[in-house]
Amino acid sequence: MKTEKVMYFSEKEEEFANLLIEIGTRKNIAKVLVFLAGTSPATSRAIERGTDLRQPEVSIAMRSLSNRGWVSSRESKAESKGRPVKIYVLAKPIGEIMDSIESEKKKEATTQLAMIQKLREYIR
């Protein structure tokens, strides 16, 4: 039987993921992002185990992260016969990703404040 090392979140990583969730990042995306920031490269199976997400949840999160240009993947032949294994890695440093998130949140806040200002004009 083959043994495999499984990575789990530390307390700090758990807090990092929770903060991302609190600012509006979807839970699955936050967990995958934090996992890859601490363990890169990683197979989809390792991500599933380390984040306690199911395969479809990881796939959806990966698609979203990949569309943003934050994650890249490559295929590696499986050890035995079967489908190739996808290996994921952050395409940008986590600091740059956080800069992007900050920029998005600032833009959202500015838009919402502009809408509130417009609402105030209606009650004057």
Coordinates of C-alpha atoms in Angstrom, one line a residue:
M1 CA 0.0 0.0 0.0
K2 CA 1.2 3.4 -0.9
T3 CA 1.4 6.2 1.8
E4 CA 0.7 9.8 0.9
K5 CA 1.4 12.9 2.8
V6 CA -1.7 15.1 3.3
M7 CA -1.3 18.8 4.0
Y8 CA -3.8 20.6 6.2
F9 CA -4.3 24.3 7.1
S10 CA -2.4 25.7 10.0
E11 CA -4.2 28.1 12.3
K12 CA -2.8 31.0 10.5
E13 CA -3.9 29.7 7.1
E14 CA -7.4 29.0 8.4
E15 CA -7.5 32.6 9.6
F16 CA -6.3 33.8 6.2
A17 CA -9.0 31.9 4.4
N18 CA -11.7 33.1 6.9
L19 CA -10.6 36.7 6.3
L20 CA -10.9 36.3 2.5
I21 CA -14.4 34.8 3.0
E22 CA -15.4 37.7 5.2
I23 CA -14.4 40.3 2.6
G24 CA -16.6 38.5 0.0
T25 CA -14.5 35.8 -1.6
R26 CA -16.4 32.6 -2.1
K27 CA -15.4 30.0 0.4
N28 CA -14.1 27.4 -2.0
I29 CA -12.0 29.9 -3.9
A30 CA -10.6 31.3 -0.6
K31 CA -9.6 27.8 0.6
V32 CA -8.0 26.8 -2.7
L33 CA -6.1 30.0 -2.9
V34 CA -4.7 29.7 0.6
F35 CA -3.9 26.1 0.1
L36 CA -1.9 26.8 -3.1
A37 CA -0.2 29.8 -1.5
G38 CA 1.2 27.4 1.2
T39 CA 1.6 24.2 -0.9
S40 CA 2.5 24.8 -4.5
P41 CA 2.5 22.9 -6.8
A42 CA -0.4 20.6 -5.9
T43 CA -2.5 18.0 -7.6
S44 CA -6.3 18.4 -7.6
R45 CA -6.5 15.4 -5.2
A46 CA -4.1 17.0 -2.7
I47 CA -6.2 20.2 -2.9
E48 CA -9.4 18.2 -2.3
R49 CA -7.9 16.5 0.8
G50 CA -6.2 19.6 2.2
T51 CA -9.2 21.9 1.8
D52 CA -11.8 19.3 2.6
L53 CA -13.6 20.1 -0.6
R54 CA -15.1 17.7 -3.1
Q55 CA -13.8 17.3 -6.6
P56 CA -16.5 19.4 -8.3
E57 CA -16.0 22.2 -5.8
V58 CA -12.2 22.2 -6.5
S59 CA -12.8 22.2 -10.3
I60 CA -15.2 25.2 -10.1
A61 CA -12.8 27.1 -7.9
M62 CA -9.9 26.3 -10.3
R63 CA -11.8 27.5 -13.3
S64 CA -12.5 30.8 -11.6
L65 CA -8.9 31.2 -10.4
S66 CA -7.6 30.3 -13.8
N67 CA -10.0 32.7 -15.6
R68 CA -8.5 35.5 -13.4
G69 CA -5.0 34.4 -14.3
W70 CA -4.1 33.5 -10.8
V71 CA -3.6 29.8 -11.3
S72 CA -2.0 27.7 -14.0
S73 CA -2.1 24.0 -14.5
R74 CA -0.2 21.3 -16.4
E75 CA -0.9 17.6 -16.9
S76 CA 1.3 14.9 -15.6
K77 CA 1.0 11.2 -16.6
A78 CA -0.5 9.1 -13.9
E79 CA 1.7 6.5 -12.2
S80 CA -0.5 3.7 -13.5
K81 CA -2.8 3.5 -16.4
G82 CA -5.6 6.1 -16.4
R83 CA -6.3 9.7 -16.8
P84 CA -3.4 12.2 -16.5
V85 CA -3.2 14.1 -13.2
K86 CA -3.6 17.9 -13.2
I87 CA -1.0 19.8 -11.2
Y88 CA -1.8 23.4 -10.2
V89 CA 0.4 26.3 -9.2
L90 CA -0.2 29.9 -8.5
A91 CA 0.5 31.9 -11.7
K92 CA 1.2 35.1 -9.7
P93 CA 2.7 35.7 -6.3
I94 CA 0.1 35.8 -3.5
G95 CA 1.0 39.4 -2.9
E96 CA 0.0 40.4 -6.4
I97 CA -3.2 38.4 -6.0
M98 CA -4.0 40.3 -2.8
D99 CA -3.3 43.6 -4.6
S100 CA -5.9 42.5 -7.2
I101 CA -8.4 41.7 -4.6
E102 CA -7.8 45.0 -2.8
S103 CA -8.3 46.9 -6.1
E104 CA -11.5 45.0 -6.8
K105 CA -12.8 45.8 -3.3
K106 CA -11.9 49.5 -3.6
K107 CA -13.8 49.7 -6.9
E108 CA -16.8 48.0 -5.4
A109 CA -16.8 50.3 -2.4
T110 CA -16.5 53.4 -4.6
T111 CA -19.4 52.2 -6.8
Q112 CA -21.6 51.6 -3.7
L113 CA -20.8 54.9 -2.2
A114 CA -21.7 56.6 -5.5
M115 CA -25.1 54.8 -5.5
I116 CA -25.7 55.9 -1.9
Q117 CA -24.9 59.5 -2.9
K118 CA -27.4 59.2 -5.8
L119 CA -30.0 57.8 -3.3
R120 CA -29.5 60.8 -1.1
E121 CA -30.2 63.1 -4.0
Y122 CA -33.7 61.5 -4.3
I123 CA -34.6 62.3 -0.7
R124 CA -33.6 66.0 -0.9

